[in-house]
PDB file of C-alpha atoms in Angstrom:
ATOM      1  CA  MET P 242     209.147  92.816 189.242  1.00  0.00           C
ATOM      2  CA  LEU P 243     212.118  95.026 188.371  1.00  0.00           C
ATOM      3  CA  LEU P 244     212.475  93.332 184.989  1.00  0.00           C
ATOM      4  CA  PRO P 245     209.741  95.448 183.281  1.00  0.00           C
ATOM      5  CA  LEU P 246     211.556  98.606 184.399  1.00  0.00           C
ATOM      6  CA  VAL P 247     214.832  97.242 183.013  1.00  0.00           C
ATOM      7  CA  VAL P 248     213.081  96.423 179.727  1.00  0.00           C
ATOM      8  CA  ILE P 249     211.633  99.943 179.487  1.00  0.00           C
ATOM      9  CA  ILE P 250     215.005 101.579 180.138  1.00  0.00           C
ATOM     10  CA  ALA P 251     216.797  99.278 177.687  1.00  0.00           C
ATOM     11  CA  THR P 252     214.154  99.922 175.017  1.00  0.00           C
ATOM     12  CA  LEU P 253     214.439 103.683 175.437  1.00  0.00           C
ATOM     13  CA  LEU P 254     218.228 103.537 175.302  1.00  0.00           C
ATOM     14  CA  SER P 255     218.021 101.533 172.090  1.00  0.00           C
ATOM     15  CA  GLY P 256     216.310 104.494 170.409  1.00  0.00           C
ATOM     16  CA  MET P 257     212.731 103.214 170.317  1.00  0.00           C
ATOM     17  CA  SER P 258     209.755 105.426 171.121  1.00  0.00           C
ATOM     18  CA  ALA P 259     208.358 105.825 174.626  1.00  0.00           C
ATOM     19  CA  MET P 260     205.055 104.213 173.589  1.00  0.00           C
ATOM     20  CA  ARG P 261     206.843 101.101 172.318  1.00  0.00           C
ATOM     21  CA  ALA P 262     208.960 100.964 175.489  1.00  0.00           C
ATOM     22  CA  ALA P 263     205.792 101.129 177.615  1.00  0.00           C
ATOM     23  CA  LEU P 264     204.200  98.384 175.497  1.00  0.00           C
ATOM     24  CA  PHE P 265     207.226  96.131 175.953  1.00  0.00           C
ATOM     25  CA  GLY P 266     207.195  96.838 179.697  1.00  0.00           C
ATOM     26  CA  ILE P 267     203.522  95.884 179.974  1.00  0.00           C
ATOM     27  CA  GLY P 268     204.133  92.710 177.967  1.00  0.00           C
ATOM     28  CA  THR P 269     207.062  91.779 180.187  1.00  0.00           C
ATOM     29  CA  ALA P 270     205.013  92.298 183.352  1.00  0.00           C
ATOM     30  CA  LEU P 271     202.177  90.189 181.925  1.00  0.00           C
ATOM     31  CA  ALA P 272     204.597  87.412 180.963  1.00  0.00           C
ATOM     32  CA  ILE P 273     206.143  87.403 184.430  1.00  0.00           C
ATOM     33  CA  GLY P 274     202.684  87.170 185.983  1.00  0.00           C
ATOM     34  CA  LEU P 275     201.742  84.223 183.783  1.00  0.00           C
ATOM     35  CA  ILE P 276     205.001  82.398 184.543  1.00  0.00           C
ATOM     36  CA  ARG P 277     204.552  82.985 188.264  1.00  0.00           C
ATOM     37  CA  ALA P 278     200.958  81.754 188.124  1.00  0.00           C
ATOM     38  CA  THR P 279     202.106  78.620 186.270  1.00  0.00           C
ATOM     39  CA  PHE P 280     204.648  77.655 188.897  1.00  0.00           C
ATOM     40  CA  GLN P 281     202.591  78.714 191.914  1.00  0.00           C
ATOM     41  CA  ASN P 282     199.153  77.441 190.865  1.00  0.00           C
ATOM     42  CA  PHE P 283     199.105  75.213 187.788  1.00  0.00           C
ATOM     43  CA  ILE P 284     201.856  72.720 188.605  1.00  0.00           C
ATOM     44  CA  PRO P 285     200.919  72.155 192.291  1.00  0.00           C
ATOM     45  CA  VAL P 286     197.195  71.831 191.516  1.00  0.00           C
ATOM     46  CA  ILE P 287     197.773  69.416 188.639  1.00  0.00           C
ATOM     47  CA  ALA P 288     200.137  67.324 190.769  1.00  0.00           C
ATOM     48  CA  GLN P 289     197.630  67.217 193.616  1.00  0.00           C
ATOM     49  CA  ALA P 290     194.806  66.277 191.240  1.00  0.00           C
ATOM     50  CA  SER P 291     196.855  63.387 189.866  1.00  0.00           C
ATOM     51  CA  GLN P 292     197.577  62.121 193.366  1.00  0.00           C
ATOM     52  CA  GLU P 293     193.887  62.301 194.345  1.00  0.00           C
ATOM     53  CA  GLY P 294     192.733  60.574 191.163  1.00  0.00           C
ATOM     54  CA  ARG P 295     191.020  63.619 189.661  1.00  0.00           C
ATOM     55  CA  SER P 296     191.311  64.542 186.026  1.00  0.00           C
ATOM     56  CA  PRO P 297     194.248  66.936 185.446  1.00  0.00           C
ATOM     57  CA  VAL P 298     192.537  68.196 182.277  1.00  0.00           C
ATOM     58  CA  VAL P 299     189.468  69.359 184.197  1.00  0.00           C
ATOM     59  CA  GLU P 300     191.572  71.068 186.857  1.00  0.00           C
ATOM     60  CA  THR P 301     193.698  72.730 184.179  1.00  0.00           C
ATOM     61  CA  GLY P 302     190.546  74.028 182.464  1.00  0.00           C
ATOM     62  CA  LYS P 303     189.286  75.505 185.721  1.00  0.00           C
ATOM     63  CA  LEU P 304     192.606  77.198 186.333  1.00  0.00           C
ATOM     64  CA  LEU P 305     192.682  78.589 182.790  1.00  0.00           C
ATOM     65  CA  LEU P 306     189.201  80.056 183.223  1.00  0.00           C
ATOM     66  CA  ALA P 307     190.214  81.607 186.537  1.00  0.00           C
ATOM     67  CA  LEU P 308     193.370  82.998 184.944  1.00  0.00           C
ATOM     68  CA  LEU P 309     191.401  84.448 182.025  1.00  0.00           C
ATOM     69  CA  HIS P 310     188.987  86.094 184.453  1.00  0.00           C
ATOM     70  CA  ALA P 311     191.907  87.547 186.428  1.00  0.00           C
ATOM     71  CA  VAL P 312     193.506  88.942 183.251  1.00  0.00           C
ATOM     72  CA  ILE P 313     190.218  90.580 182.208  1.00  0.00           C
ATOM     73  CA  GLU P 314     189.815  92.103 185.663  1.00  0.00           C
ATOM     74  CA  MET P 315     193.400  93.358 185.440  1.00  0.00           C
ATOM     75  CA  PHE P 316     192.722  95.120 182.142  1.00  0.00           C
ATOM     76  CA  ILE P 317     189.521  96.641 183.533  1.00  0.00           C
ATOM     77  CA  ALA P 318     191.346  97.924 186.620  1.00  0.00           C
ATOM     78  CA  GLY P 319     194.122  99.330 184.436  1.00  0.00           C
ATOM     79  CA  ALA P 320     191.620 101.138 182.228  1.00  0.00           C
ATOM     80  CA  ARG P 321     189.877 102.647 185.257  1.00  0.00           C
ATOM     81  CA  THR P 322     193.203 103.794 186.663  1.00  0.00           C
ATOM     82  CA  ALA P 323     194.188 105.386 183.357  1.00  0.00           C
ATOM     83  CA  LEU P 324     190.907 107.284 182.889  1.00  0.00           C
ATOM     84  CA  PRO P 325     191.893 110.364 184.972  1.00  0.00           C
ATOM     85  CA  VAL P 326     195.225 110.620 183.142  1.00  0.00           C
ATOM     86  CA  ILE P 327     193.479 110.252 179.767  1.00  0.00           C
ATOM     87  CA  ALA P 328     190.976 112.970 180.671  1.00  0.00           C
ATOM     88  CA  ALA P 329     193.772 115.270 181.844  1.00  0.00           C
ATOM     89  CA  CYS P 330     195.791 114.690 178.672  1.00  0.00           C
ATOM     90  CA  ALA P 331     192.740 115.322 176.487  1.00  0.00           C
ATOM     91  CA  THR P 332     191.980 118.577 178.312  1.00  0.00           C
ATOM     92  CA  VAL P 333     195.576 119.674 178.138  1.00  0.00           C
ATOM     93  CA  SER P 334     195.653 118.910 174.405  1.00  0.00           C
ATOM     94  CA  ILE P 335     192.769 121.335 173.963  1.00  0.00           C
ATOM     95  CA  VAL P 336     194.636 123.967 175.957  1.00  0.00           C
ATOM     96  CA  ALA P 337     197.875 123.380 174.050  1.00  0.00           C
ATOM     97  CA  GLY P 338     196.047 123.545 170.710  1.00  0.00           C
ATOM     98  CA  THR P 339     194.331 126.765 171.725  1.00  0.00           C
ATOM     99  CA  VAL P 340     197.617 128.328 172.831  1.00  0.00           C
ATOM    100  CA  THR P 341     199.319 127.305 169.588  1.00  0.00           C
ATOM    101  CA  SER P 342     196.562 128.264 167.170  1.00  0.00           C
ATOM    102  CA  THR P 343     195.713 131.612 168.763  1.00  0.00           C
ATOM    103  CA  GLY P 344     199.296 132.642 169.440  1.00  0.00           C
ATOM    104  CA  LEU P 345     198.497 133.167 173.116  1.00  0.00           C
ATOM    105  CA  GLY P 346     201.878 131.810 174.188  1.00  0.00           C
ATOM    106  CA  SER P 347     203.894 134.243 172.080  1.00  0.00           C
ATOM    107  CA  GLN P 348     201.601 137.145 172.991  1.00  0.00           C
ATOM    108  CA  LEU P 349     201.941 136.369 176.687  1.00  0.00           C
ATOM    109  CA  GLY P 350     205.708 136.131 176.378  1.00  0.00           C
ATOM    110  CA  SER P 351     206.105 139.372 174.456  1.00  0.00           C
ATOM    111  CA  GLY P 352     203.674 141.119 176.804  1.00  0.00           C
ATOM    112  CA  LEU P 353     205.560 140.055 179.944  1.00  0.00           C
ATOM    113  CA  ILE P 354     208.907 140.995 178.443  1.00  0.00           C
ATOM    114  CA  GLN P 355     207.535 144.378 177.389  1.00  0.00           C
ATOM    115  CA  ILE P 356     206.083 145.070 180.839  1.00  0.00           C
ATOM    116  CA  ALA P 357     209.390 144.058 182.439  1.00  0.00           C
ATOM    117  CA  GLY P 358     211.326 146.248 180.056  1.00  0.00           C
ATOM    118  CA  GLY P 359     213.453 143.300 179.002  1.00  0.00           C
ATOM    119  CA  ASN P 360     214.759 142.814 182.555  1.00  0.00           C
ATOM    120  CA  PHE P 361     215.311 139.081 183.031  1.00  0.00           C
ATOM    121  CA  LEU P 362     214.756 139.111 186.789  1.00  0.00           C
ATOM    122  CA  LEU P 363     211.417 140.911 186.460  1.00  0.00           C
ATOM    123  CA  VAL P 364     210.391 138.491 183.719  1.00  0.00           C
ATOM    124  CA  LEU P 365     211.117 135.616 186.093  1.00  0.00           C
ATOM    125  CA  PHE P 366     208.891 137.148 188.768  1.00  0.00           C
ATOM    126  CA  PHE P 367     206.092 137.724 186.254  1.00  0.00           C
ATOM    127  CA  VAL P 368     206.419 134.147 184.979  1.00  0.00           C
ATOM    128  CA  MET P 369     206.316 132.937 188.581  1.00  0.00           C
ATOM    129  CA  ILE P 370     203.015 134.735 189.180  1.00  0.00           C
ATOM    130  CA  ALA P 371     201.609 133.502 185.851  1.00  0.00           C
ATOM    131  CA  CYS P 372     202.460 129.890 186.706  1.00  0.00           C
ATOM    132  CA  ILE P 373     200.786 130.177 190.118  1.00  0.00           C
ATOM    133  CA  VAL P 374     197.640 131.465 188.414  1.00  0.00           C
ATOM    134  CA  LEU P 375     197.755 128.828 185.652  1.00  0.00           C
ATOM    135  CA  GLY P 376     198.284 126.023 188.164  1.00  0.00           C
ATOM    136  CA  MET P 377     195.294 126.814 190.348  1.00  0.00           C
ATOM    137  CA  GLY P 378     192.984 123.829 190.705  1.00  0.00           C
ATOM    138  CA  LEU P 379     194.825 121.636 188.195  1.00  0.00           C
ATOM    139  CA  PRO P 380     196.093 118.111 188.862  1.00  0.00           C
ATOM    140  CA  THR P 381     199.820 117.518 188.603  1.00  0.00           C
ATOM    141  CA  THR P 382     199.918 116.198 185.025  1.00  0.00           C
ATOM    142  CA  ALA P 383     197.682 118.930 183.599  1.00  0.00           C
ATOM    143  CA  ASN P 384     199.512 121.514 185.696  1.00  0.00           C
ATOM    144  CA  TYR P 385     202.860 120.647 184.170  1.00  0.00           C
ATOM    145  CA  VAL P 386     201.626 120.488 180.592  1.00  0.00           C
ATOM    146  CA  VAL P 387     199.800 123.826 180.812  1.00  0.00           C
ATOM    147  CA  THR P 388     202.690 125.691 182.448  1.00  0.00           C
ATOM    148  CA  ALA P 389     205.238 124.043 180.146  1.00  0.00           C
ATOM    149  CA  THR P 390     203.177 124.969 177.088  1.00  0.00           C
ATOM    150  CA  VAL P 391     202.367 128.560 178.032  1.00  0.00           C
ATOM    151  CA  ALA P 392     205.122 129.793 180.371  1.00  0.00           C
ATOM    152  CA  ALA P 393     208.288 127.779 179.761  1.00  0.00           C
ATOM    153  CA  PRO P 394     208.845 129.045 176.162  1.00  0.00           C
ATOM    154  CA  ILE P 395     209.052 132.587 177.530  1.00  0.00           C
ATOM    155  CA  LEU P 396     212.272 131.646 179.296  1.00  0.00           C
ATOM    156  CA  TYR P 397     214.117 129.408 176.856  1.00  0.00           C
ATOM    157  CA  SER P 398     212.970 131.166 173.659  1.00  0.00           C
ATOM    158  CA  ASN P 399     213.819 134.726 174.696  1.00  0.00           C
ATOM    159  CA  PHE P 400     216.652 134.156 177.155  1.00  0.00           C
ATOM    160  CA  ASP P 401     219.535 131.705 177.447  1.00  0.00           C
ATOM    161  CA  VAL P 402     217.741 129.527 179.992  1.00  0.00           C
ATOM    162  CA  PRO P 403     218.289 125.767 179.562  1.00  0.00           C
ATOM    163  CA  MET P 404     215.055 124.022 178.614  1.00  0.00           C
ATOM    164  CA  ILE P 405     215.159 121.629 181.585  1.00  0.00           C
ATOM    165  CA  ALA P 406     215.676 124.573 183.974  1.00  0.00           C
ATOM    166  CA  ALA P 407     212.760 126.467 182.412  1.00  0.00           C
ATOM    167  CA  HIS P 408     210.454 123.462 182.708  1.00  0.00           C
ATOM    168  CA  MET P 409     211.421 122.782 186.319  1.00  0.00           C
ATOM    169  CA  PHE P 410     210.958 126.477 187.156  1.00  0.00           C
ATOM    170  CA  VAL P 411     207.419 126.715 185.779  1.00  0.00           C
ATOM    171  CA  PHE P 412     206.439 123.308 187.180  1.00  0.00           C
ATOM    172  CA  PHE P 413     207.633 124.274 190.671  1.00  0.00           C
ATOM    173  CA  PHE P 414     205.482 127.393 190.796  1.00  0.00           C
ATOM    174  CA  GLY P 415     202.560 125.668 189.103  1.00  0.00           C
ATOM    175  CA  ILE P 416     202.524 123.056 191.870  1.00  0.00           C
ATOM    176  CA  LEU P 417     202.972 125.816 194.449  1.00  0.00           C
ATOM    177  CA  ALA P 418     199.454 126.969 193.536  1.00  0.00           C
ATOM    178  CA  ASP P 419     198.139 124.009 195.555  1.00  0.00           C
ATOM    179  CA  ILE P 420     199.201 125.728 198.786  1.00  0.00           C
ATOM    180  CA  THR P 421     198.683 129.295 197.604  1.00  0.00           C
ATOM    181  CA  PRO P 422     195.462 131.281 198.210  1.00  0.00           C
ATOM    182  CA  PRO P 423     192.841 131.698 196.924  1.00  0.00           C
ATOM    183  CA  VAL P 424     192.463 128.103 195.656  1.00  0.00           C
ATOM    184  CA  CYS P 425     195.102 126.086 197.602  1.00  0.00           C
ATOM    185  CA  LEU P 426     193.383 122.701 197.341  1.00  0.00           C
ATOM    186  CA  ALA P 427     196.174 120.987 199.270  1.00  0.00           C
ATOM    187  CA  ALA P 428     195.491 123.243 202.269  1.00  0.00           C
ATOM    188  CA  TYR P 429     191.845 122.165 202.378  1.00  0.00           C
ATOM    189  CA  VAL P 430     192.737 118.483 201.981  1.00  0.00           C
ATOM    190  CA  SER P 431     195.404 118.605 204.688  1.00  0.00           C
ATOM    191  CA  ALA P 432     193.066 120.519 206.984  1.00  0.00           C
ATOM    192  CA  GLY P 433     190.416 117.844 206.518  1.00  0.00           C
ATOM    193  CA  ILE P 434     192.883 115.063 207.315  1.00  0.00           C
ATOM    194  CA  ALA P 435     194.282 116.869 210.366  1.00  0.00           C
ATOM    195  CA  HIS P 436     190.856 118.202 211.516  1.00  0.00           C
ATOM    196  CA  ALA P 437     192.373 121.686 211.476  1.00  0.00           C
ATOM    197  CA  ASN P 438     191.163 125.119 210.447  1.00  0.00           C
ATOM    198  CA  PRO P 439     191.390 125.470 206.626  1.00  0.00           C
ATOM    199  CA  MET P 440     191.975 129.216 206.868  1.00  0.00           C
ATOM    200  CA  ALA P 441     194.937 128.630 209.174  1.00  0.00           C
ATOM    201  CA  ARG P 442     196.355 126.099 206.733  1.00  0.00           C
ATOM    202  CA  LYS P 443     195.917 128.621 203.894  1.00  0.00           C
ATOM    203  CA  ARG P 444     197.865 131.170 205.913  1.00  0.00           C
ATOM    204  CA  ASP P 445     200.598 128.614 206.572  1.00  0.00           C
ATOM    205  CA  GLY P 446     200.708 127.806 202.863  1.00  0.00           C
ATOM    206  CA  ALA P 447     201.095 131.471 201.986  1.00  0.00           C
ATOM    207  CA  GLU P 448     203.965 131.734 204.461  1.00  0.00           C
ATOM    208  CA  ASP P 449     205.611 128.642 202.987  1.00  0.00           C
ATOM    209  CA  ARG P 450     205.249 130.095 199.509  1.00  0.00           C
ATOM    210  CA  ILE P 451     207.499 132.992 200.523  1.00  0.00           C
ATOM    211  CA  CYS P 452     210.340 130.466 200.760  1.00  0.00           C
ATOM    212  CA  GLY P 453     210.073 129.908 197.007  1.00  0.00           C
ATOM    213  CA  VAL P 454     210.462 133.550 196.040  1.00  0.00           C
ATOM    214  CA  HIS P 455     214.250 133.196 195.988  1.00  0.00           C
ATOM    215  CA  HIS P 456     214.077 130.734 193.061  1.00  0.00           C
ATOM    216  CA  PRO P 457     213.868 133.466 190.375  1.00  0.00           C
ATOM    217  CA  VAL P 458     216.912 135.129 191.899  1.00  0.00           C
ATOM    218  CA  CYS P 459     218.823 131.827 191.904  1.00  0.00           C
ATOM    219  CA  LEU P 460     217.893 131.136 188.271  1.00  0.00           C
ATOM    220  CA  HIS P 461     218.840 134.683 187.291  1.00  0.00           C
ATOM    221  CA  SER P 462     222.214 134.311 188.981  1.00  0.00           C
ATOM    222  CA  SER P 463     222.886 130.946 187.335  1.00  0.00           C
ATOM    223  CA  VAL P 464     221.972 132.121 183.838  1.00  0.00           C
ATOM    224  CA  SER P 465     223.828 135.399 184.293  1.00  0.00           C
ATOM    225  CA  ALA P 466     226.970 133.528 185.287  1.00  0.00           C
ATOM    226  CA  ALA P 467     226.668 131.184 182.304  1.00  0.00           C
ATOM    227  CA  SER P 468     225.933 133.866 179.673  1.00  0.00           C
ATOM    228  CA  PRO P 469     226.314 137.365 181.145  1.00  0.00           C
ATOM    229  CA  GLY P 470     225.959 139.087 177.783  1.00  0.00           C
ATOM    230  CA  ASN P 471     222.504 137.690 176.965  1.00  0.00           C
ATOM    231  CA  VAL P 472     220.614 138.390 180.181  1.00  0.00           C
ATOM    232  CA  GLY P 473     219.097 141.695 181.144  1.00  0.00           C
TER     233      GLY P 473
END
């Protein structure tokens, strides 16, 4: 089943869109499933029916109906699996549209830079706190899109931070909200699985969060070394 992945990568490298690459990958997976079903089910059943004197046409019709039912069930299961992602993307689109139309992103960026006095390191700490607040209670996909829409432009639009570094920075601290009080959903889930005290897990999460405070300093050092004249 690695062939669909190879098809997706080859399609993307050829310059086609991600949606078309995903479509080709789904089609390849479906074709592989049909070929496998033909060799594993159709041919042996038809051969056995011929040996037992039964009509191969009738057996083939039964197999085709079963295959059609399996394909329909597959599409239904795929749609149910995609529903949470679709809902998250729709919600995030509303947030992104609101940020763009109201100018909230630029206002937040200019406000943080003004409060920090243009100091890049302080801006990083303020962005870190903003991402933790923005990421509270959000699933991973929505978390990334919200933080990337609102917080990441502050870094790569106003400072010489590479876009991939800015996105990874905001995504890291957005996800860190799952173990950070007051929300810290991951702490409650892990406490339920381990039959532990949720408040103790929240305290442990807060202690673990301290380990991530050095990331702004690391990013500041990296950007300062790359372009010392453009970083405050």
